Structure formats: structure tokens, C-alpha cells
Amino acid sequence: MKRLLVVAALGVAAWFLPYGLDSYAIHVVNVILIFAILAIGLGLVMGIAGQVNLSQVAFFGVGAYATAILTTHSGMGFWVAGVLAILATVLMGLVIGTPALRVQSHYLGIVTLGLALAFTNWVTNASLSGGAEGISGITAPTLPGVDLSSEYIYYYLELIVFAVVLGFGLFVVRTALGRRMRAMRDDALAAGALGAEVPMLRMTAFMLASVYGGVAGVLYAGLIRYVAPESFNIANMFLLLAMVIIGGRQSLIGCVVGAVSLALVRELLVDHPTIAQLAYGSVVVLVVVFAPTGLAGLPRRFRAYLDHRRGTRGTAAQLRPFQPYEPEAVSRSTQDQLLRVEGVTKQFRGLKALDDVSLTVSTGEIRGIVGPNGSGKTTLFNVISGLYKPTSGRVIFRGADMTGRAPYRLARAGMARTFQNLRLFGDLTVEENLLVALDRWSTLSAWRYALRPLSVLRRDRALRRSAAEVLERYGLTEFASLAPKSLPYGIQRRVEIARAVAADPALLLLDEPAAGLNGEEVRQLAEIVRSIRDSGRTVIIIEHNMGLVMSLCEQITVLAGGRVIASGTPAEVAVEPAVIEAYLGDSMNTDDLPVPSAGEATR
Amino acid sequence: MRPTLAVLAVVLAVAAGCSAPGSGKEESGNDSGPIKIAVVDAQSGQLSSLGAWELKGARLAVDEWNAAGGVNGRQIQLDVFDDQGDPTIGTNLARKIDSEGYIAMIGTAESAVTIAMSPLLKQAEIPNITSGQSPGLVATKSDFLFLNGPTSTTYDETLAKHIVDQQGIKSIAMITNNGGYGKGEHDAFLKALTSRNVTPVADQVVTADQKDFSAVLTSIRQKNPKVIFLGAEEVESGLIVKQARDLGITSAFAGAAPQGTPVFLDTAGAKNAEGTIVSSPYLSNDIDEASKKFAAAYKAKFNEEAELHGAKAYDGTQILLTALKTSNVATGKPLADAIRATKHDGLLGDFAFDETGVGIFSTSIGIIKGGKLVAAES
């Protein structure tokens, strides 16, 4: 309710703003709104999706130029031209986004910067775009009964568009698509392993940014009614970048605040050209040094500081006990082969990490994979889950050949995994980590955002209910809104397992789940893994904790030097001479190993 | 919440029913106090050197008038605004100088910025004397826009006339860059050649920040042209000339204003630049008495050598101040009419504005001899 009141107050203030402004100020405000829309687009692609995009200004330019060309050369009306211009920008967005499929971070920055330079170069030299003189005399937008040539009235057009695109941006960020993008930003590998189609998501991010660029470009053409290459130069790109960084790139509101404040600073300094550059640079440096999370991050930092001063501490969240799954009624007598690895070899240059490894895992089994450090266990996991393509051999999952498929395809086919060194999405809450996994929709269906936003909201509500159930089951409810980084290690481990199971896999791969856990936590882990298996899932577990492996697993495969040296029940494997020599070492006495009870072994 | 929403709805409805905002606009421009003139130019960014030169030229003219008692006893107040070479900021500034009561504007040096500002200045009835020289300025068809020099087509037309018509040279190669200036030069000079039925033997385009031109120059060397036309800024042109001489190219070079500047001469080396044909309305500081006087005053005030852009702004400001005097400090349309009617014997030649706002229709041809630009005898 409080938030609603703030929004309403801001809306009223914005509505009456023009009454207090002269013609100069309203023009400045109009320009600022356009830059704010651009900044939101850049915030979406860079802050939310983590794709370095230095061609936002080219999107802006394509939108403005397309409007200019279509109205002046083809004699179209402003609105028709505007719609076509946005479509043209989206095409451009898909072209510029393509390199993101291959390169990331600063490499992507260089590629997109190059494309932005190519754009200004092209418009300077092409006769269609009027060369360095640009295109003047762009047809003014018209609406029946409204005089849009008045900048005061144009302000309302911009205000409405701005409110719509900001609302849409926030809607995206706070629902499934934005969550998936943020997950990809934090850890593309883990997001892929949970079924997020990383290539498709990256293209979607660029497409979103291009829509915002196109909308801003069309509004610019309608406002200034003149386009020239200088309006879309690299200096403006860096201005936009500074707006997003100053505002706080992970918050769209922050991007808007950054755009407004930087534009105002620039406007204030216009009378003082001698100190303008210096002052402007100082503002950017000060913000980057003293407020790395941007202006948007300041309130939180301030609150944290106050809490620290007062010494107040919230009541510590408690980890609740795990509530076991209902065992699946159907007996798992079937000897279906869920996973078959056939003669897999993985070569890294001179190193043979896996050498002709074969193994078969049946439905409902808990399989342990053990071996000394460097024996190829994690490499085998990476081959099975699609992170590595094997040099030779095949991986057959649920009867289909899945060798070398992208991780997200395997995830969608029913495989989920955890990682040896935790890979939780650091800037998402625990609940959101689970939501990303629960979310099984295809990124292709993102069209719903434009056409059926209510169905998106309904799905999101349903997802949150499922997330609450998972949190409850794993005893994590009290941590729901916390950042994973702030949690103790053992709890992070549990969150990662909960996240993998939330993806509803048929096969769960656990890579050293007991590493760093204390005795009680290991006991709880064994209970959780057994319950997961009882709910009808198959589990493969890499583990060094021999006590856990021996008590938990029905079948154990032992790797050494990239080869399978033994497999069988724990009792069989434990007495195998090759295992004792290779893995346990000569000094190890087999009597130390706990021999599993008969009941355990036959399950 | 419900009453709040209802109140909100009513308030919005009332607001919508009221007059649109911004309808009550007070007319600025009072009859006492200083006369406010704005200089809008890039004071930062890539084009800031142009902006700095232009500001100095305008400042010099205004200071001379103020020292002599101003216009009708009123002092002239010259304020500078930084457009950063960006058309969007230019439009902001057009609104700003309007709302702050400036009656005329000097600048900008960047055609695109001026074109963007032109409709707003026309609407606000603020006369504007620009240093831009793009034909696009004329195409805006604003009664309030004046050029303080010839358009770029004049430079190249005069140059082509000298080379082709008078010297009878038809073997011409072109090197231009793909930046805004180079592209304009390329099109204008090619048009001037085509109208004389001359096809250049080579038409090479380089990028605006290129440093090595050996590939381009080698291919031109095979064509062995008599004259090589340069459409690039000072430093790049100088580099091209230097590298051409290193490759053994002996052809003469030709170009517009940048090729007559000391920067070009220094970069190329005086010996290499010997014989370069330059088309410029302001060849050098010691071409006649007026330019010597201007250059001396400029040197005394700013402690640096005067050059073309300062001279253009100086002429433009002189014309504006003269018009203010003859019109008895008029504003708006009468001031624009007064500027159009002003005949001025300036540094660039005799100004006589036509209805398009252009006042100078020819340039002079100079030739670099012994490291100095001298007028060509035709």
C-alpha cells in the first residue's frame, strides 16, 4: 500500500511537472526521458542479463534513422514509420546479439563497440541517411485533437511511453524471464545445467535492449525532428554507460535515477564549459569509488550501516529438519537402464582424463563413484551432463543418444546436478534460486510477456507456491529471502541439492555433496539422498567420504587414472586388490571400512 | 485508498480540462542593460578546437565594440555555451538561450548541430550566424540562419575551376576520408569534376583515424596523376603528403581550408607540401591590411596566431553588431532583416547576403611556396 502511494504521488508530480517549467526546461526533461528509456534497455541487457552491450546507442540510432528515412523518403505517417522502425531495431538487435553466442564479457564489449562504430560510419557515408548533414524535416507525429508539436504535450506522450516501458521492464525482471536472465548473469554454467537455454536467453536480452533503443529512437525523431550521426556517437554511448553504472546497473529504477541525475548534472554544467568535463568526470569517479552498487544501492548500504551502528540483529534464521518425501508406491523392480556410458574417452591435449570408461546405471539406483584425486570423476560428470564433449564414446540417457548435447538440453531431458565447488546464483535469494530450477518453461514462450502478461503472472504465483513447498521440505523456509552467500556452508550445500531436485530430474548427479560438512550434516545428507531416491529418482554421487559412500550406495564404480578399475557392491569393491592398491594405498587396512548391512546392500 | 484514487481522478480530469501547460509565455528582451548574445560551440570533445577558435574571434569583435562604447551606449554581453558537438545538446541550448533572453546567437562550427537548432531558433525568432558551411544549412530554409563564410561546395567549385579550367589539368586523383568532413568534400569535389566532364583517375577513401596510407598511395602512384585532391582534416592530410613523398610521388596536392593551415604544413613538412593548391576564403594573416590588423589584435589578446575559423567568427560577429546598430537594437525578425541588409567588407571578402543566408560566394586560391601560403596569380 505504501509503495502504491509513492507511485501515485510520483505519477501526480510527473503529471503536473510541465506547469512549473519554461520551454527550455520542458525540452530538457523530454530529452532526459528519452535517455532514461535507453538506460532501462541497457540496464536490462547489461545489469540483468550480464551481457556487455556497447551498441545501445546504435539501437537508438537505428530507431531514429529508420523513422526519419521512412517519413521523409517514403512519405509514411509517423506512427507507421515508428512501428516499422522498432521492428528494424529488433532485427539489428538480433544481428548484434549473435556474437554473444560465442564471446562474453570484455570480448563481447569490443565486438559490440565495433558494431556501434560501424553504424555511425555507415550513416555518415550512406546517401540514404543524408551523410554528415543528417536528415531534417522529419514528419511530426499527429494525434487527432492533440497538438504534439508542442513540447508540453509531447511530454505527456513520452511520459506515458516511459511509464509503460518501465513497468514492462520491472515486470520482466521480477518474473520468470528476468529471474532466468539474472541466474545466467551470476553463473551461466549452472543456469544451463538447470535447463535455461543460454543462447536463446542472450538473444532475448539483446532483443529487449533493442526494443528499448528503438522506442527511444522513435521518440527522439518525433521530438527533435532531425537526425545526424553525431547524436549517436560513442561519447553518448559512454554517457549511457555512466548513467547505468551511476544509477546501479542491477536495478532498473537505479538506471532511471542515474539517467536523470547525470543528465541534470550535464545540463547544470553547460554554462561552465571550462570545468564541465572535470566536474562530470569527478562525479563518475566518486560514485564508482564510494558507491560501487550505484545510487540505487545507497539506501540498502545506509540501512546496513544504521543496523551496524545500533547493533541490532534480526533473530537468526533456523535450519529446520528435512521432511522426507512420500516413498513412491510403485515398486522399482524394473531393471531399466536409465543411463549408459559406452567407452567414453576424454582427452585434454596430452592428458587423457577418461580412458574408455563404460558404466550402466539402472532406474532407482544410488550409484557411488569413487577414486583418488585426479582420477577423472568430475570429468565423467561433466561429460554426462553435457559440459564436455567426449573425444570418443557415447552417453545414452533414457534410451536416446545424448552425447555432446548442450547442458540445457540434457537438463530438459531430466538430468540435474550439483557442483563440487558450489555454484549458487549469488545475487538471487534462496527462493529465487529454487524458482529458477522449478521453472520448466521454454524461453521461446517469452512472447507471452507481450501478449498474455496475466498468464505469466499466474504461472509465477503457481511457481512461488511450489517453491514454498520445497523450502518447507528442506527446512529452508526461514532463509527464503536471504542471499546464499550470507549462509553457512552446510546450508548452501543443502540449498544446492534442493535446487537440483526442484528441477524435477529423473537422474540427479551429486558432485561431492559431503565436502566440508560436519558429522551431523553428513548424516542428514544421507537421509536426504535416500529420501530423494525413494521418491523415484536415480542418484549418482561422487564422494570422498568413504563412510557415506559405503553406507549409502548399492553399487560403486571405482575410477583410477581415468579408467574403471572396479565396480560392484560396496562389499565387493572394498576387498578388490586393485582398489586397495590404487585408491586406499598399501597402508590402508580393509578392516577400517564399514561393511554395509545386508539390508542396505540389497535395496 | 478508494477516496485517494477518486481525488486523483478528479484532479487529473480538472488538469486535463485546464489550459495546456506552457501557454503563458512572457516575452523576453528588455530595452536596458547589456545586449545578450550567445556563443554556442563545442568547448569540449573532439571539435573543441574549432569552438575555441570561434569563441576567440567573436570575443575579439565584441571587446572592440565594447571598448568603443557598445551599441547605442549599451554594452554587449557575450556568453558561451558548450554544445559538445552533439545535436541533441544543441536543441537543449536553443531552448535555453531563448528562455534566458538572448537576442542573437553566434555559432555553431558544426553544421549538424546548427541544422538541429535551426527550426527551434526560427520558431523563437533568434537570428543565428553560423560557422558551418554545409549545403544542408541552406536547405533548412530558415530566415534566421546566416553563414559567415561560403558553403563547402564553393570551396571545391573554385578549386576545380582553378585546376581544370585555368590550369587545364585533367589527370586528378582523390583521397578522402569517410568522416563527416571528408565525405562532404568527396561529394562536392566529385560533383565539380563531373560537371566539367572529368573523371578522377583514382577515388580512394580512407578512414578518419588512419595513419598508414602506403597501400592507397601505391595504387595512386601507378596512375601517375598530376594533382591529388585531399579531403581530410589537417593532420591526416599532412601525413598523407609526407608518406606520398616518401614513396616518390611528385604530384601536387590540392584541397580546401585544412591544407592551408600551419598544422598541415608542420605535419607534412614544408618541403613536402611545396606547391599545394589551397582553396580558402582566408588565405593567411598577411594577405592585406585588414587581415594584418586582425591578426595583430588577435595575437595581442590571445597570444596565438589567428586562423580561418577565428576570422570567420570575427566577421560574423562584426556583421551582427553592425546590424544591431543600424536597426537600433532590434530583435527577432527586424534584426534578421537588418543582418540580411548589412553589407560588410570583412576579412573573408565582401559580404552581401542573399535570401538563403549565404553572404560569400567565392574563395581565393593560394599556393604553398617556400613554406608559406601565398595568393596564386591567375
CSV table of C-alpha atoms in Angstrom, one decimal, chain A residues 78-292:
chain,number,residue,atom,x,y,z
A,78,PHE,CA,4.9,9.0,-38.1
A,79,TRP,CA,3.2,6.1,-36.3
A,80,VAL,CA,3.5,3.6,-39.1
A,81,ALA,CA,7.1,4.6,-39.6
A,82,GLY,CA,7.7,4.3,-35.8
A,83,VAL,CA,6.4,0.7,-35.6
A,84,LEU,CA,8.5,-0.3,-38.6
A,85,ALA,CA,11.5,1.5,-37.1
A,86,ILE,CA,11.1,-0.6,-33.9
A,87,LEU,CA,11.0,-3.7,-36.0
A,88,ALA,CA,14.1,-2.7,-37.8
A,89,THR,CA,15.8,-2.1,-34.5
A,90,VAL,CA,14.9,-5.6,-33.3
A,91,LEU,CA,16.4,-7.1,-36.4
A,92,MET,CA,19.6,-5.1,-35.7
A,93,GLY,CA,19.4,-6.3,-32.1
A,94,LEU,CA,19.4,-9.9,-33.3
A,95,VAL,CA,22.4,-9.2,-35.5
A,96,ILE,CA,24.4,-7.5,-32.8
A,97,GLY,CA,23.4,-10.2,-30.3
A,98,THR,CA,24.8,-13.0,-32.4
A,99,PRO,CA,28.4,-12.6,-31.3
A,100,ALA,CA,27.2,-13.0,-27.7
A,101,LEU,CA,26.6,-16.7,-28.5
A,102,ARG,CA,30.4,-17.1,-29.0
A,103,VAL,CA,32.1,-14.5,-26.8
A,104,GLN,CA,31.4,-13.0,-23.4
A,105,SER,CA,32.5,-10.1,-21.1
A,106,HIS,CA,35.1,-7.7,-22.4
A,107,TYR,CA,35.4,-9.6,-25.8
A,108,LEU,CA,31.7,-9.0,-26.3
A,109,GLY,CA,32.2,-5.4,-25.3
A,110,ILE,CA,34.8,-4.9,-28.1
A,111,VAL,CA,32.6,-6.6,-30.7
A,112,THR,CA,29.5,-4.6,-29.9
A,113,LEU,CA,31.6,-1.4,-29.7
A,114,GLY,CA,32.9,-2.2,-33.2
A,115,LEU,CA,29.4,-2.7,-34.5
A,116,ALA,CA,28.3,0.6,-32.9
A,117,LEU,CA,31.2,2.4,-34.7
A,118,ALA,CA,30.3,0.7,-37.9
A,119,PHE,CA,26.8,2.1,-37.6
A,120,THR,CA,27.9,5.7,-37.2
A,121,ASN,CA,30.4,5.2,-40.0
A,122,TRP,CA,27.7,3.9,-42.3
A,123,VAL,CA,25.2,6.7,-41.6
A,124,THR,CA,28.0,9.3,-42.2
A,125,ASN,CA,28.7,7.8,-45.6
A,126,ALA,CA,25.5,6.4,-47.0
A,127,SER,CA,23.4,8.7,-49.2
A,128,LEU,CA,20.2,7.1,-47.8
A,129,SER,CA,20.9,8.6,-44.4
A,130,GLY,CA,21.9,12.0,-45.7
A,131,GLY,CA,25.6,11.7,-44.8
A,132,ALA,CA,27.1,14.0,-42.3
A,133,GLU,CA,24.3,16.5,-42.7
A,134,GLY,CA,21.7,14.0,-41.5
A,135,ILE,CA,18.0,14.1,-42.3
A,136,SER,CA,16.0,17.1,-41.4
A,137,GLY,CA,12.2,17.8,-41.8
A,138,ILE,CA,11.0,14.6,-40.2
A,139,THR,CA,7.2,14.5,-40.2
A,140,ALA,CA,5.8,15.4,-36.8
A,141,PRO,CA,3.6,12.8,-35.1
A,142,THR,CA,-0.1,13.7,-35.1
A,143,LEU,CA,-2.9,12.6,-33.0
A,144,PRO,CA,-6.5,13.7,-33.6
A,145,GLY,CA,-7.3,16.6,-31.2
A,146,VAL,CA,-3.9,16.8,-29.7
A,147,ASP,CA,-1.1,19.1,-30.8
A,148,LEU,CA,2.0,17.0,-30.5
A,149,SER,CA,4.2,19.7,-32.0
A,150,SER,CA,4.0,21.5,-28.6
A,151,GLU,CA,6.8,20.1,-26.4
A,152,TYR,CA,4.5,20.3,-23.4
A,153,ILE,CA,2.0,17.9,-25.0
A,154,TYR,CA,4.8,15.8,-26.3
A,155,TYR,CA,6.0,15.4,-22.7
A,156,TYR,CA,2.8,13.6,-21.9
A,157,LEU,CA,3.3,11.2,-24.8
A,158,GLU,CA,6.8,10.5,-23.6
A,159,LEU,CA,5.7,10.2,-20.0
A,160,ILE,CA,3.1,7.6,-20.9
A,161,VAL,CA,5.5,5.6,-23.1
A,162,PHE,CA,8.1,5.8,-20.3
A,163,ALA,CA,5.7,4.6,-17.7
A,164,VAL,CA,4.7,1.7,-19.9
A,165,VAL,CA,8.2,0.6,-20.8
A,166,LEU,CA,9.5,1.0,-17.2
A,167,GLY,CA,6.5,-1.1,-15.9
A,168,PHE,CA,7.2,-3.7,-18.6
A,169,GLY,CA,10.9,-3.8,-17.6
A,170,LEU,CA,10.1,-4.3,-14.0
A,171,PHE,CA,7.6,-6.9,-14.9
A,172,VAL,CA,10.2,-8.8,-16.8
A,173,VAL,CA,12.8,-8.5,-14.1
A,174,ARG,CA,10.6,-9.7,-11.3
A,175,THR,CA,9.1,-12.7,-13.1
A,176,ALA,CA,10.4,-15.9,-14.8
A,177,LEU,CA,12.3,-14.4,-17.7
A,178,GLY,CA,14.2,-11.8,-15.7
A,179,ARG,CA,15.0,-14.3,-13.0
A,180,ARG,CA,16.4,-16.7,-15.5
A,181,MET,CA,18.5,-13.8,-17.0
A,182,ARG,CA,19.8,-12.9,-13.6
A,183,ALA,CA,20.7,-16.5,-13.0
A,184,MET,CA,22.6,-16.6,-16.3
A,185,ARG,CA,24.4,-13.4,-15.3
A,186,ASP,CA,25.5,-14.9,-12.0
A,187,ASP,CA,26.5,-18.3,-13.4
A,188,ALA,CA,25.8,-19.2,-17.0
A,189,LEU,CA,27.1,-22.8,-16.4
A,190,ALA,CA,24.8,-23.5,-13.5
A,191,ALA,CA,21.9,-21.8,-15.3
A,192,GLY,CA,22.4,-24.1,-18.3
A,193,ALA,CA,22.7,-27.1,-16.1
A,194,LEU,CA,19.2,-26.2,-14.7
A,195,GLY,CA,17.7,-26.0,-18.1
A,196,ALA,CA,18.0,-22.3,-19.0
A,197,GLU,CA,18.6,-22.1,-22.8
A,198,VAL,CA,21.6,-19.8,-22.5
A,199,PRO,CA,21.9,-18.9,-26.2
A,200,MET,CA,18.2,-18.1,-26.5
A,201,LEU,CA,18.3,-16.1,-23.3
A,202,ARG,CA,21.2,-14.0,-24.6
A,203,MET,CA,19.4,-13.2,-27.8
A,204,THR,CA,16.3,-12.3,-25.9
A,205,ALA,CA,18.3,-9.9,-23.8
A,206,PHE,CA,19.7,-8.2,-26.8
A,207,MET,CA,16.2,-8.1,-28.4
A,208,LEU,CA,14.8,-6.5,-25.3
A,209,ALA,CA,17.5,-3.9,-25.3
A,210,SER,CA,16.9,-3.2,-29.0
A,211,VAL,CA,13.2,-2.6,-28.4
A,212,TYR,CA,14.0,0.0,-25.8
A,213,GLY,CA,16.6,1.5,-28.1
A,214,GLY,CA,14.1,1.6,-30.9
A,215,VAL,CA,11.3,3.2,-28.8
A,216,ALA,CA,13.7,5.8,-27.6
A,217,GLY,CA,14.9,6.4,-31.2
A,218,VAL,CA,11.4,6.9,-32.5
A,219,LEU,CA,10.6,9.3,-29.7
A,220,TYR,CA,13.8,11.2,-30.4
A,221,ALA,CA,12.9,11.5,-34.1
A,222,GLY,CA,9.5,12.9,-33.1
A,223,LEU,CA,10.9,15.4,-30.6
A,224,ILE,CA,14.0,16.8,-32.4
A,225,ARG,CA,12.7,16.0,-35.9
A,226,TYR,CA,16.3,15.9,-37.2
A,227,VAL,CA,18.9,13.1,-37.1
A,228,ALA,CA,22.7,13.4,-37.6
A,229,PRO,CA,25.5,10.9,-37.0
A,230,GLU,CA,26.8,13.0,-34.0
A,231,SER,CA,23.7,12.3,-32.0
A,232,PHE,CA,24.6,8.6,-31.9
A,233,ASN,CA,28.4,8.7,-31.4
A,234,ILE,CA,30.5,6.8,-28.9
A,235,ALA,CA,30.6,9.7,-26.5
A,236,ASN,CA,26.9,9.3,-26.0
A,237,MET,CA,27.4,5.5,-25.6
A,238,PHE,CA,29.7,6.1,-22.7
A,239,LEU,CA,27.3,8.7,-21.3
A,240,LEU,CA,24.7,6.0,-21.3
A,241,LEU,CA,27.1,3.5,-19.7
A,242,ALA,CA,27.9,6.1,-17.0
A,243,MET,CA,24.2,6.6,-16.4
A,244,VAL,CA,23.7,2.8,-15.8
A,245,ILE,CA,26.8,2.5,-13.6
A,246,ILE,CA,26.0,5.5,-11.5
A,247,GLY,CA,22.4,4.5,-11.1
A,248,GLY,CA,23.2,1.0,-10.2
A,249,ARG,CA,23.1,-1.5,-13.0
A,250,GLN,CA,21.2,-4.3,-11.3
A,251,SER,CA,18.1,-2.1,-10.7
A,252,LEU,CA,16.0,-0.6,-13.4
A,253,ILE,CA,14.9,2.2,-11.1
A,254,GLY,CA,18.5,2.8,-10.5
A,255,CYS,CA,19.2,3.2,-14.2
A,256,VAL,CA,16.4,5.8,-14.4
A,257,VAL,CA,17.8,7.6,-11.4
A,258,GLY,CA,21.2,7.5,-13.0
A,259,ALA,CA,19.9,8.8,-16.3
A,260,VAL,CA,18.0,11.7,-14.7
A,261,SER,CA,20.8,12.7,-12.3
A,262,LEU,CA,23.6,12.6,-14.9
A,263,ALA,CA,21.6,14.5,-17.4
A,264,LEU,CA,20.8,17.1,-14.9
A,265,VAL,CA,24.5,17.4,-13.9
A,266,ARG,CA,25.3,17.8,-17.6
A,267,GLU,CA,22.7,20.4,-18.0
A,268,LEU,CA,23.8,22.4,-14.9
A,269,LEU,CA,27.4,22.4,-16.2
A,270,VAL,CA,26.5,23.6,-19.7
A,271,ASP,CA,27.1,27.2,-18.6
A,272,HIS,CA,30.6,26.4,-17.3
A,273,PRO,CA,32.3,24.6,-20.2
A,274,THR,CA,35.7,25.0,-18.7
A,275,ILE,CA,35.0,23.0,-15.6
A,276,ALA,CA,32.3,20.8,-17.1
A,277,GLN,CA,34.5,17.9,-18.2
A,278,LEU,CA,36.4,17.9,-14.9
A,279,ALA,CA,33.3,18.0,-12.7
A,280,TYR,CA,31.5,15.5,-14.8
A,281,GLY,CA,34.4,13.1,-14.7
A,282,SER,CA,34.7,13.6,-10.9
A,283,VAL,CA,31.1,12.7,-10.3
A,284,VAL,CA,31.5,9.4,-12.2
A,285,VAL,CA,34.7,8.6,-10.4
A,286,LEU,CA,33.3,9.4,-6.9
A,287,VAL,CA,30.3,7.3,-7.5
A,288,VAL,CA,32.3,4.3,-8.7
A,289,VAL,CA,34.7,4.5,-5.8
A,290,PHE,CA,32.3,5.3,-3.0
A,291,ALA,CA,29.1,3.7,-4.1
A,292,PRO,CA,30.0,0.7,-6.3
